[in-house]
Short mmCIF file of C-alpha atoms in Angstrom, two decimals:
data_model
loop_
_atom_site.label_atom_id
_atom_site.label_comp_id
_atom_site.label_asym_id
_atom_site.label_seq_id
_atom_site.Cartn_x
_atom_site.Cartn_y
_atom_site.Cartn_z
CA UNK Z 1 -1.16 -19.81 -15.90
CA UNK Z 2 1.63 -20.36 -18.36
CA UNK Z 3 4.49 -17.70 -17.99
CA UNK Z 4 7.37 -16.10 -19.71
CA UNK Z 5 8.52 -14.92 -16.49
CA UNK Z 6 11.10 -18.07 -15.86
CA UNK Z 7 14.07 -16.38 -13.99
CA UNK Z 8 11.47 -14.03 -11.88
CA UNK Z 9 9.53 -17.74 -10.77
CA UNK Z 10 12.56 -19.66 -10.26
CA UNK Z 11 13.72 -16.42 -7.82
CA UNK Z 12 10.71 -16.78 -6.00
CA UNK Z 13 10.69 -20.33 -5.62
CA UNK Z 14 14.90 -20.47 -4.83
CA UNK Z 15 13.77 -18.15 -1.83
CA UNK Z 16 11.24 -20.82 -0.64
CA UNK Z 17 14.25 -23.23 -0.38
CA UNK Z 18 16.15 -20.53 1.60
CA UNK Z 19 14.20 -19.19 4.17
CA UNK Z 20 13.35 -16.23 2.88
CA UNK Z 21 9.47 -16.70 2.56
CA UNK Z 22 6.74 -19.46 3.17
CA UNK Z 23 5.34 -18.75 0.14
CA UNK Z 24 4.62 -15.38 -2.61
CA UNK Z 25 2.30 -14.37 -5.18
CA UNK Z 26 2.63 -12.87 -8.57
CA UNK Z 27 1.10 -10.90 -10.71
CA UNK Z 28 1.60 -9.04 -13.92
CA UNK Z 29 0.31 -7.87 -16.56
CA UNK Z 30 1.39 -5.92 -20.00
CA UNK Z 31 -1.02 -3.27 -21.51
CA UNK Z 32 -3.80 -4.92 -19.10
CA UNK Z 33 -3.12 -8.37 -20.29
CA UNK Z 34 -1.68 -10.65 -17.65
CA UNK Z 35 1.62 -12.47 -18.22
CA UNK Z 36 1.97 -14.61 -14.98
CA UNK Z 37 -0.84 -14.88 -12.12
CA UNK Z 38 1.80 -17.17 -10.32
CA UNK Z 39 2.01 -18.74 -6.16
CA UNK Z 40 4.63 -20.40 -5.14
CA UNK Z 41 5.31 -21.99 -1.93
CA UNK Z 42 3.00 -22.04 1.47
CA UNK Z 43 0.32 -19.67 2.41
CA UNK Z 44 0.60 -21.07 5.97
CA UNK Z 45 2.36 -24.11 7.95
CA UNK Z 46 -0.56 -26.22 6.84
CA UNK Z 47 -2.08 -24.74 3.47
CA UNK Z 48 -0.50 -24.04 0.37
CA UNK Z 49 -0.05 -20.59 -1.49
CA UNK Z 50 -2.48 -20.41 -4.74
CA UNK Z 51 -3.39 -17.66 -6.70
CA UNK Z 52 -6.45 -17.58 -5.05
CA UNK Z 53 -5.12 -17.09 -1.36
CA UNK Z 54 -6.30 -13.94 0.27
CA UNK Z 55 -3.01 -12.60 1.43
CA UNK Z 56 -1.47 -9.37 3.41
CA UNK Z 57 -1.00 -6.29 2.41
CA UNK Z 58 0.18 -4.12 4.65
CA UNK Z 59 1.46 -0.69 3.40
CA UNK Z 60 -0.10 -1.28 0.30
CA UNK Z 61 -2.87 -0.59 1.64
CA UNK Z 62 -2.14 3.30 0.90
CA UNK Z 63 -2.68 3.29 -2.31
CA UNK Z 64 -6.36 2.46 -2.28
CA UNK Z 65 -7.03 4.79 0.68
CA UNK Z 66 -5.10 7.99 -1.27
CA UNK Z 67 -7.98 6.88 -4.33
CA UNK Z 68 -10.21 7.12 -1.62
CA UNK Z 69 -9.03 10.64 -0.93
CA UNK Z 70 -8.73 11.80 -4.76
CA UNK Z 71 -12.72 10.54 -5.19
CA UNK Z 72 -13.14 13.23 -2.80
CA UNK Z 73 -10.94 16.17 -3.49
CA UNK Z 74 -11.83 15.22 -7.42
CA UNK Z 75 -15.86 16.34 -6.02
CA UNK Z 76 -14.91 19.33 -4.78
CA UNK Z 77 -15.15 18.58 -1.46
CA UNK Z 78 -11.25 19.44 0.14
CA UNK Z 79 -8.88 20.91 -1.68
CA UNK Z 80 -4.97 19.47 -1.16
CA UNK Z 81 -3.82 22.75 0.46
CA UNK Z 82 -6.72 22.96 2.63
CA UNK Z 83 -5.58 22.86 6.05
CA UNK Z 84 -6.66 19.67 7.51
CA UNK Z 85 -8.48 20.45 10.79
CA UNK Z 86 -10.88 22.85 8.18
CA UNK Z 87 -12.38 19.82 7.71
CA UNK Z 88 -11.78 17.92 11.15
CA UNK Z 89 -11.69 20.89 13.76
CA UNK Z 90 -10.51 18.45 16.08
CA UNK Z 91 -7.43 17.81 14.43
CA UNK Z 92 -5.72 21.38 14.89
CA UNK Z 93 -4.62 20.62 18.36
CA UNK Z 94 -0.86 20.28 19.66
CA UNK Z 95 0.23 22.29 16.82
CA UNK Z 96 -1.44 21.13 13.96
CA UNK Z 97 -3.70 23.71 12.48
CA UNK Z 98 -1.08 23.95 9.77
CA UNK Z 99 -0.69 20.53 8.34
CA UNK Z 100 -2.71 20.28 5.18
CA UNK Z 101 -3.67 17.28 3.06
CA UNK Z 102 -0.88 17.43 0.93
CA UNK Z 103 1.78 17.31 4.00
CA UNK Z 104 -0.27 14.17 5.36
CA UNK Z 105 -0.21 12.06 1.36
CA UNK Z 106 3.60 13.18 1.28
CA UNK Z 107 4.68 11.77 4.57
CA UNK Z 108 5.46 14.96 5.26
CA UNK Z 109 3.14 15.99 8.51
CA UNK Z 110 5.48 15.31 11.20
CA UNK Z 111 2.50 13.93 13.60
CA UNK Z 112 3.98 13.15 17.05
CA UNK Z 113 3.74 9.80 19.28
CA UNK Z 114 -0.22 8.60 19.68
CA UNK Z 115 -0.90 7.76 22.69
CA UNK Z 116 -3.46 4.63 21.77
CA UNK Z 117 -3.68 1.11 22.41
CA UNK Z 118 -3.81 0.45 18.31
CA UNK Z 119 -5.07 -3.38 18.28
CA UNK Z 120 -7.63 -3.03 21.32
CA UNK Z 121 -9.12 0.67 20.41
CA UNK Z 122 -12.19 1.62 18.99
CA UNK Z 123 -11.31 3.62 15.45
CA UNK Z 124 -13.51 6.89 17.01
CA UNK Z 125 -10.78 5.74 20.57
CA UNK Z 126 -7.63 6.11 17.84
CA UNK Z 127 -8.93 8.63 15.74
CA UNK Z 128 -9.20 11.35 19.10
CA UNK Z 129 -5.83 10.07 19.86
CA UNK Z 130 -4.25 11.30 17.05
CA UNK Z 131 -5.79 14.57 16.85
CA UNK Z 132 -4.49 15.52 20.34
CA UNK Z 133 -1.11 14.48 19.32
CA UNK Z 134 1.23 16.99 19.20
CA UNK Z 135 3.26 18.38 15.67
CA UNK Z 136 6.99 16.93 16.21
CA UNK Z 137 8.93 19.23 17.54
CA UNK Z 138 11.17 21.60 15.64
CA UNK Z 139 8.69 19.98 12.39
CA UNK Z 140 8.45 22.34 9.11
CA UNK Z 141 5.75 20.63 7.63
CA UNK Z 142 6.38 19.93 3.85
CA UNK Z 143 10.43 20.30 4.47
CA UNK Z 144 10.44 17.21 6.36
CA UNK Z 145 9.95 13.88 5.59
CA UNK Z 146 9.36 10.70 7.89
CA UNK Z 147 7.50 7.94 6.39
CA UNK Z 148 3.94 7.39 8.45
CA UNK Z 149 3.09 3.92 8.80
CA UNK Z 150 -0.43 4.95 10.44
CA UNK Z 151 -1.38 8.46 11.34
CA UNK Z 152 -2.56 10.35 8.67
CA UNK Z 153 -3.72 6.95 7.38
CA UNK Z 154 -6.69 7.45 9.91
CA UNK Z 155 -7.13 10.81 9.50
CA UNK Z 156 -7.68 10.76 5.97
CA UNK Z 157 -10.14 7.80 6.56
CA UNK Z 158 -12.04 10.02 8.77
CA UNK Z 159 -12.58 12.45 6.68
CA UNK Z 160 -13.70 10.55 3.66
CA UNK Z 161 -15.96 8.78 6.12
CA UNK Z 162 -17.51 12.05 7.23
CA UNK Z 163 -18.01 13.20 3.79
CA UNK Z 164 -19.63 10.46 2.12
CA UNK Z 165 -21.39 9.38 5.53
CA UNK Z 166 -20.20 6.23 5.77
CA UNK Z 167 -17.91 3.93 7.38
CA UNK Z 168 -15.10 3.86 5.20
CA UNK Z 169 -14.37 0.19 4.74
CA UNK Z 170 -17.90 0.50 3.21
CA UNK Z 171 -16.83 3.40 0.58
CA UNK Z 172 -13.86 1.69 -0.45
CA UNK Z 173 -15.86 -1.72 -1.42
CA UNK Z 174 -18.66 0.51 -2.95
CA UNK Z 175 -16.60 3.10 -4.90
CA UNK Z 176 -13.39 0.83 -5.72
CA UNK Z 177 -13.33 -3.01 -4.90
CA UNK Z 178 -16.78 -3.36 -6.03
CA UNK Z 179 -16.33 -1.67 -9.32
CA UNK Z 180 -13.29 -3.33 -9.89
CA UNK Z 181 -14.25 -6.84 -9.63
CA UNK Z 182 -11.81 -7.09 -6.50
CA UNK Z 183 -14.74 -9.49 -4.28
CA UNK Z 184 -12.13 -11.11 -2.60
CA UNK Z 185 -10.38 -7.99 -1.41
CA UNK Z 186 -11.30 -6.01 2.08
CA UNK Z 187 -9.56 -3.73 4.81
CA UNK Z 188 -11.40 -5.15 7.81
CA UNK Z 189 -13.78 -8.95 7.69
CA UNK Z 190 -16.99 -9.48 9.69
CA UNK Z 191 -17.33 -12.82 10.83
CA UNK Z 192 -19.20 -14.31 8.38
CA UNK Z 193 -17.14 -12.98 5.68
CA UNK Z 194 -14.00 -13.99 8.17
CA UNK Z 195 -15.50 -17.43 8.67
CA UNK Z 196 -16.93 -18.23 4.92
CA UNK Z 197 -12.70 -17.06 3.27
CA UNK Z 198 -10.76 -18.80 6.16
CA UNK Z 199 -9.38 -21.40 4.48
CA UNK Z 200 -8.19 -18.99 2.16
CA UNK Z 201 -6.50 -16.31 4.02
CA UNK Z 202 -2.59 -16.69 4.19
CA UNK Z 203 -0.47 -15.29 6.93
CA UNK Z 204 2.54 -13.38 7.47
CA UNK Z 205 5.62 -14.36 8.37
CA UNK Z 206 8.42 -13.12 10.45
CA UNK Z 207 11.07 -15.13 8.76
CA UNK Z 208 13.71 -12.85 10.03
CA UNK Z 209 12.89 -14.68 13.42
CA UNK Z 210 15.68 -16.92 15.16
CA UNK Z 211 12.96 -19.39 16.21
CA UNK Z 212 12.46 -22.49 14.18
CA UNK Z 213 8.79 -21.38 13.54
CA UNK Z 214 8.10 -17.69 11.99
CA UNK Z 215 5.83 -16.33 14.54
CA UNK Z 216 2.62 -14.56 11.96
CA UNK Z 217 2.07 -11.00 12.96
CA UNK Z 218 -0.85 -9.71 15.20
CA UNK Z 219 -3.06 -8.74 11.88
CA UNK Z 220 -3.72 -11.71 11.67
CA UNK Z 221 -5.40 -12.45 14.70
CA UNK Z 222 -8.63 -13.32 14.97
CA UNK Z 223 -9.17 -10.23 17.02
CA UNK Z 224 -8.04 -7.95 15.00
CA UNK Z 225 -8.59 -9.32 11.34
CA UNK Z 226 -12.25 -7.31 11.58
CA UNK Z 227 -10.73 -3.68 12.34
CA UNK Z 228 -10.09 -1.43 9.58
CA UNK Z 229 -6.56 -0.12 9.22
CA UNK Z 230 -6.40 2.71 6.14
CA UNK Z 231 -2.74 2.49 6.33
CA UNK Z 232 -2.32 -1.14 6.18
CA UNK Z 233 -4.99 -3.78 7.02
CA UNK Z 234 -5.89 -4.63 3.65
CA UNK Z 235 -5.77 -8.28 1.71
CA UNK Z 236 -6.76 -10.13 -1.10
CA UNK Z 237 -5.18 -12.13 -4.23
CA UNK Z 238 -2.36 -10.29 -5.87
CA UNK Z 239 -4.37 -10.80 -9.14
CA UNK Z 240 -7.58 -8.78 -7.36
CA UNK Z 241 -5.45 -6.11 -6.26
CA UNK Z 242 -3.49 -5.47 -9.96
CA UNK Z 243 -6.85 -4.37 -11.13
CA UNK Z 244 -6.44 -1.71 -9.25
CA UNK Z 245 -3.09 -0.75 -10.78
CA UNK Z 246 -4.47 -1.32 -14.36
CA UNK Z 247 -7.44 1.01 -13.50
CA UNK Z 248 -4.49 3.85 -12.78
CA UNK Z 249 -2.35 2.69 -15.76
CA UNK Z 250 -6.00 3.09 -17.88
CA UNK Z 251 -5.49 6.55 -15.83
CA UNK Z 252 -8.95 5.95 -13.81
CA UNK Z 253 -10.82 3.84 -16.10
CA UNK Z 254 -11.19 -0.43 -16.01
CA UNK Z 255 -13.38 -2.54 -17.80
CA UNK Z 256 -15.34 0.66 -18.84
CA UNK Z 257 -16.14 1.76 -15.25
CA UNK Z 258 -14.40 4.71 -14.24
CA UNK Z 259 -13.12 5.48 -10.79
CA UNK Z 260 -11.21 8.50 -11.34
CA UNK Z 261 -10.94 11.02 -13.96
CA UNK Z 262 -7.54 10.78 -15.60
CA UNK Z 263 -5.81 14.30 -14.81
CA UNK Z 264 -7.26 13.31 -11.51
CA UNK Z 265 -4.69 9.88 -11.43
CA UNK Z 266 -1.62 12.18 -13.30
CA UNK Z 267 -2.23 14.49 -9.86
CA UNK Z 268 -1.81 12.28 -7.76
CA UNK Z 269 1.03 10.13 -9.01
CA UNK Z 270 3.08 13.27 -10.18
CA UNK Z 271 6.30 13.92 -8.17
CA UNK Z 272 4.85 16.16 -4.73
CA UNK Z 273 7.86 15.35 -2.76
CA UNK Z 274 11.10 15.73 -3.79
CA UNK Z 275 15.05 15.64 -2.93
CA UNK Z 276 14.36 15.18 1.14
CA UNK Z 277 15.46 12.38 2.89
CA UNK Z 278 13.35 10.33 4.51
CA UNK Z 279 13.85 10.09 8.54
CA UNK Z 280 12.78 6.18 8.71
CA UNK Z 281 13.91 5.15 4.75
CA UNK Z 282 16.52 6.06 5.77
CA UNK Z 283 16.94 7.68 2.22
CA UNK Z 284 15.63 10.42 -0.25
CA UNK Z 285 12.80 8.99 -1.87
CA UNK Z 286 10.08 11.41 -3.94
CA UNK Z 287 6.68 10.74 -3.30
CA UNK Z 288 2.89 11.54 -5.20
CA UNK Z 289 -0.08 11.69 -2.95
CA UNK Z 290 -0.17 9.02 -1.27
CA UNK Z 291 2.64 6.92 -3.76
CA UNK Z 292 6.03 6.30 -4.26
CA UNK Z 293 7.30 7.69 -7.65
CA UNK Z 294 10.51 5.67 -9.12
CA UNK Z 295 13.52 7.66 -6.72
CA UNK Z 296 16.42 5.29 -8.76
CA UNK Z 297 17.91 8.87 -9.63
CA UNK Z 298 19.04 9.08 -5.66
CA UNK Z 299 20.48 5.32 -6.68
CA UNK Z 300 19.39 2.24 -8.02
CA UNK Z 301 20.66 0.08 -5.68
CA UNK Z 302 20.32 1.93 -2.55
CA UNK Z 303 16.59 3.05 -2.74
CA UNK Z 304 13.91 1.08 -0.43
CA UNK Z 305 11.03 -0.12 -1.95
CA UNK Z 306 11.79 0.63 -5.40
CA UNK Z 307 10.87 -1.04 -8.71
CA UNK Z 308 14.12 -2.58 -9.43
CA UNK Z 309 16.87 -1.15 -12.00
CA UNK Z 310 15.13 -0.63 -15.32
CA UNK Z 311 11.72 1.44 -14.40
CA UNK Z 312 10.71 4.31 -16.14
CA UNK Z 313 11.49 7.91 -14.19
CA UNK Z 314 6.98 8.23 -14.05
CA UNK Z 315 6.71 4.86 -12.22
CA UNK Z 316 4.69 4.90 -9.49
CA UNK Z 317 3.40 2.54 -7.15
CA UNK Z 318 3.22 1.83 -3.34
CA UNK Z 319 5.10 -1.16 -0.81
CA UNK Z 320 4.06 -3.31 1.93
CA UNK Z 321 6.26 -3.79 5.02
CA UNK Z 322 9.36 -5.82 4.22
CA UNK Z 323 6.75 -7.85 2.08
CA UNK Z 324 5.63 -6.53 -0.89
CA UNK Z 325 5.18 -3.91 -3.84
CA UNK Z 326 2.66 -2.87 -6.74
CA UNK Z 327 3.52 -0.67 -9.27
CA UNK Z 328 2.84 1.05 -12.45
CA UNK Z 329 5.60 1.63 -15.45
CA UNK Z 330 3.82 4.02 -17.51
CA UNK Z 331 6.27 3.94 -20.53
CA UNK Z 332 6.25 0.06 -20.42
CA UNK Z 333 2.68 -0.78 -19.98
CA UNK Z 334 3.25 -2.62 -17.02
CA UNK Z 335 1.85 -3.29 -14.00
CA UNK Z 336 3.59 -5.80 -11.20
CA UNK Z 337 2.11 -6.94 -8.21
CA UNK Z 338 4.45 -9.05 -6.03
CA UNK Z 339 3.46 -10.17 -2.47
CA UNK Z 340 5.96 -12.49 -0.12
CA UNK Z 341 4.53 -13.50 3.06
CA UNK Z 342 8.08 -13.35 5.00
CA UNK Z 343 9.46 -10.09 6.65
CA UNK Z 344 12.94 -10.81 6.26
CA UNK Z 345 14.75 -7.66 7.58
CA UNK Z 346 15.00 -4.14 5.70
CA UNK Z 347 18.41 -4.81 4.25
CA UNK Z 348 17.37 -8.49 2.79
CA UNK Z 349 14.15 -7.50 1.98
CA UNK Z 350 15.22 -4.95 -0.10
CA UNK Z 351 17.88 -6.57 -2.32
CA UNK Z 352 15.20 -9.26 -2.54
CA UNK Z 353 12.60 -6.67 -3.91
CA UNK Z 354 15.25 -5.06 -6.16
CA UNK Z 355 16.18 -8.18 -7.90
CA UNK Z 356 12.76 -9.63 -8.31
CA UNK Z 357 11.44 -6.42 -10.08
CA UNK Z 358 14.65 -6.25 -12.01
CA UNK Z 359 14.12 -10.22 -13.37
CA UNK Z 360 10.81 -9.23 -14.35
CA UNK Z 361 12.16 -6.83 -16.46
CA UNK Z 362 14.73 -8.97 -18.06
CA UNK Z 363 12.60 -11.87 -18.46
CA UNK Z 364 10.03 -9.95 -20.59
CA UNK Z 365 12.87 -7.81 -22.54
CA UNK Z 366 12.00 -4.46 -21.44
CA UNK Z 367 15.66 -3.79 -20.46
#
C-alpha cells in the first residue's frame, strides 16, 4: 500500500540497517481508513516480513482479554468492585479475599511469586497456582501499582471461561476475532492451524543479545505456540489486530457488528489509575481497565510505552514487551498499530517507540 507515512517507514527501515529489529509491521489508519499497512525487513533469518506475517504480540495481548472481561461485566455477570474470589472462591487464599476486579485491570493487585512451571503447566496446573499465592506483603491494593505481566491475566481468563462455559481462547475467536474479521489472529494454535500458517508466523527477536544470532523467545516454540496465555500469547498481522482498535475508536461497533456497547468502551478506557508510580515502569503511568491511558503529563519523554509526543490526553491503548504498541487518539481519529520483532532493551526500546509514534504524527500533520 502506498503511504504518506515517509519519515515513520524510512525510521523503521534505518533500524533494520542498525540492529535494532529483523523486521516490523505497520499499521494505521485515520477515521477507520488505513493510511499505511506497511512490513519492512525479515520476519525470520530465512523469510521475509509482509503484511501478511502472523507476528507476536505479547502484552498486547491485554487489551483483547480486558474486552473479554467488559463482554462480561457489560451482562451483568461481575461487577468491577466485586471482590474477585466471589466469583472464584479459590482465589481468596494467602490474603486475597480483598482484591477485586478493578485492582487486577489496574495492575494494582499486588499478587505474590507463583510458584508454577509457566511453559510446561497445564492452565487448570497455573491457574491453582496463582490462587494460593499469597497478597505481597505490606500490599494496599488499589494504592499500589506494579505492572503484572501474567497473573491476573489468568485469573480473569478463568473467570470469563467459567461464565460463558467455555475455554476462553474459544470466546475470544467467537465473540471478538470472529466478528471482527481478524481469521488470522489467535492466543494459542492447534496443530493443524499451527501447521497450515507456518510459513507465515514471524518470530521474536532478542536483538539486545551479544551473540551474532538473536536467539527467538520460548513463545515461539513449537511446544508452547498451542497454550493460551491471556496476558500475552497472542499474534496475528498488525492490520488484523487494528480492527480491533477501530472497533473501540467506533466505541464498540465495526463494520456494523457490535462488540461492546459504547459507555461500555468509555468505562473501560477512562483514567482508573492515577498519579502512582509504577514498581516495574519504573514510572507513574495512569491506567483504564485493562489499558494504558496517554501518562505524557508525568513527561513526554520519560514515560514507557507511550504514544509519542503529540497524543491527545484520552489516548488509550496497550504495549507489547520491548516490541510493540496499539493505540487509539480519540481527538485525532487515529488508530496505530506498530509491531517490531526485536527486544532491544527498555531504555532503546523506548526512545525507539517514542520517536516512531511521534513521526507518525508529523508525517500526517496532526502536530
Amino acid at each position: 500500500m502506498d503511504t504518506s507515512l515517509t519519515r515513520t517507514v524510512d525510521l523503521l527501515h534505518a533500524g533494520v540497517g542498525d540492529g535494532l529489529h529483523p523486521g516490523a509491521q505497520l499499521y494505521v489508519s485515520v477515521e477507520g481508513s488505513a493510511v499505511a499497512d506497511v512490513a519492512v525487513g525479515n520476519a525470520t533469518t530465512y523469510r521475509a516480513m509482509t503484511s501478511d506475517t502472523i507476528t507476536v504480540w505479547m502484552s498486547l495481548t491485554k487489551g483483547i482479554t480486558a474486552v473479554a472481561v467488559a463482554q462480561v461485566w457489560e451482562k451483568g455477570r461481575i461487577g468491577m468492585d466485586d471482590p474477585v474470589c466471589s466469583h472464584l472462591p479459590e482465589f481468596g487464599a494467602g490474603g486475597k479475599e480483598r482484591l477485586s476486579f478493578r485492582h487486577l485491570l489496574t495492575h494494582t493487585a499486588g499478587i505474590g511469586p507463583v510458584d508454577v512451571a509457566w511453559s510446561e503447566s497445564s492452565w487448570e496446573e497455573i491457574v491453582a497456582g496463582i490462587c494460593d499465592a499469597p497478597l505481597r506483603e505490606d500490599w494496599a491494593p488499589g494504592r499500589r501499582a506494579r505492572y503484572d505481566v501474567a497473573n491476573a491475566w489468568f485469573v480473569l481468563a478463568e473467570i470469563v471461561s467459567r461464565k460463558t462455559g467455555m475455554a476462553f481462547d474459544r470466546y475470544v475467536h467467537r465473540e471478538i476475532f470472529d466478528p471482527l474479521d481478524m481469521s488470522n489472529c489467535s492466543l494459542a494454535m492447534d496443530s493443524s492451524t499451527y501447521q497450515a500458517k507456518k510459513d507465515r508466523i514471524g518470530l521474536m527477536y532478542n536483538t539486545a543479545s551479544a551473540t551474532p544470532e538473536p536467539t527467538h523467545y520460548s513463545v515461539d516454540l513449537d511446544r508452547t505456540i498451542g497454550q493460551c496465555v491471556p496476558g500475552g500469547s497472542g499474534r496475528g498481522p498488525a492490520r488484523e489486530l487494528g480492527r480491533f482498535y477501530e472497533m473501540l475508536l467506533g466505541k464498540g461497533r465495526f463494520n456494523g457488528k457490535t462488540i461492546l456497547l459504547p459507555q461500555t468502551v468509555e468505562a473501560i478506557t477512562a483514567r482508573h489509575r492515577t498519579g502512582l508510580k509504577d514498581e516495574i515502569l519504573g514510572h507513574i503511568v495512569d491506567m483504564g481497565l485493562g489499558f494504558y491511558v496517554n501518562s505524557n503529563i508525568y513527561g513526554s519523554e520519560s514515560v514507557p510505552y507511550g504514544f509519542g509526543r503529540y497524543a491527545s490526553p484520552g489516548s488509550f491503548g496497550n504495549a507489547g514487551y520491548q516490541s510493540s504498541i496499539a493505540f487509539v487518539d480519540p481527538d485525532a481519529r487515529l488508530v496505530v498499530v506498530c509491531i517490531f520483532n526485536g527486544t532491544l532493551g527498555e531504555e532503546a526500546h523506548q526512545v525507539r517507540n517514542r520517536e516512531t509514534n511521534s513521526a507518525i504524527y508529523e508525517d500526517l500533520g496532526l502536530t
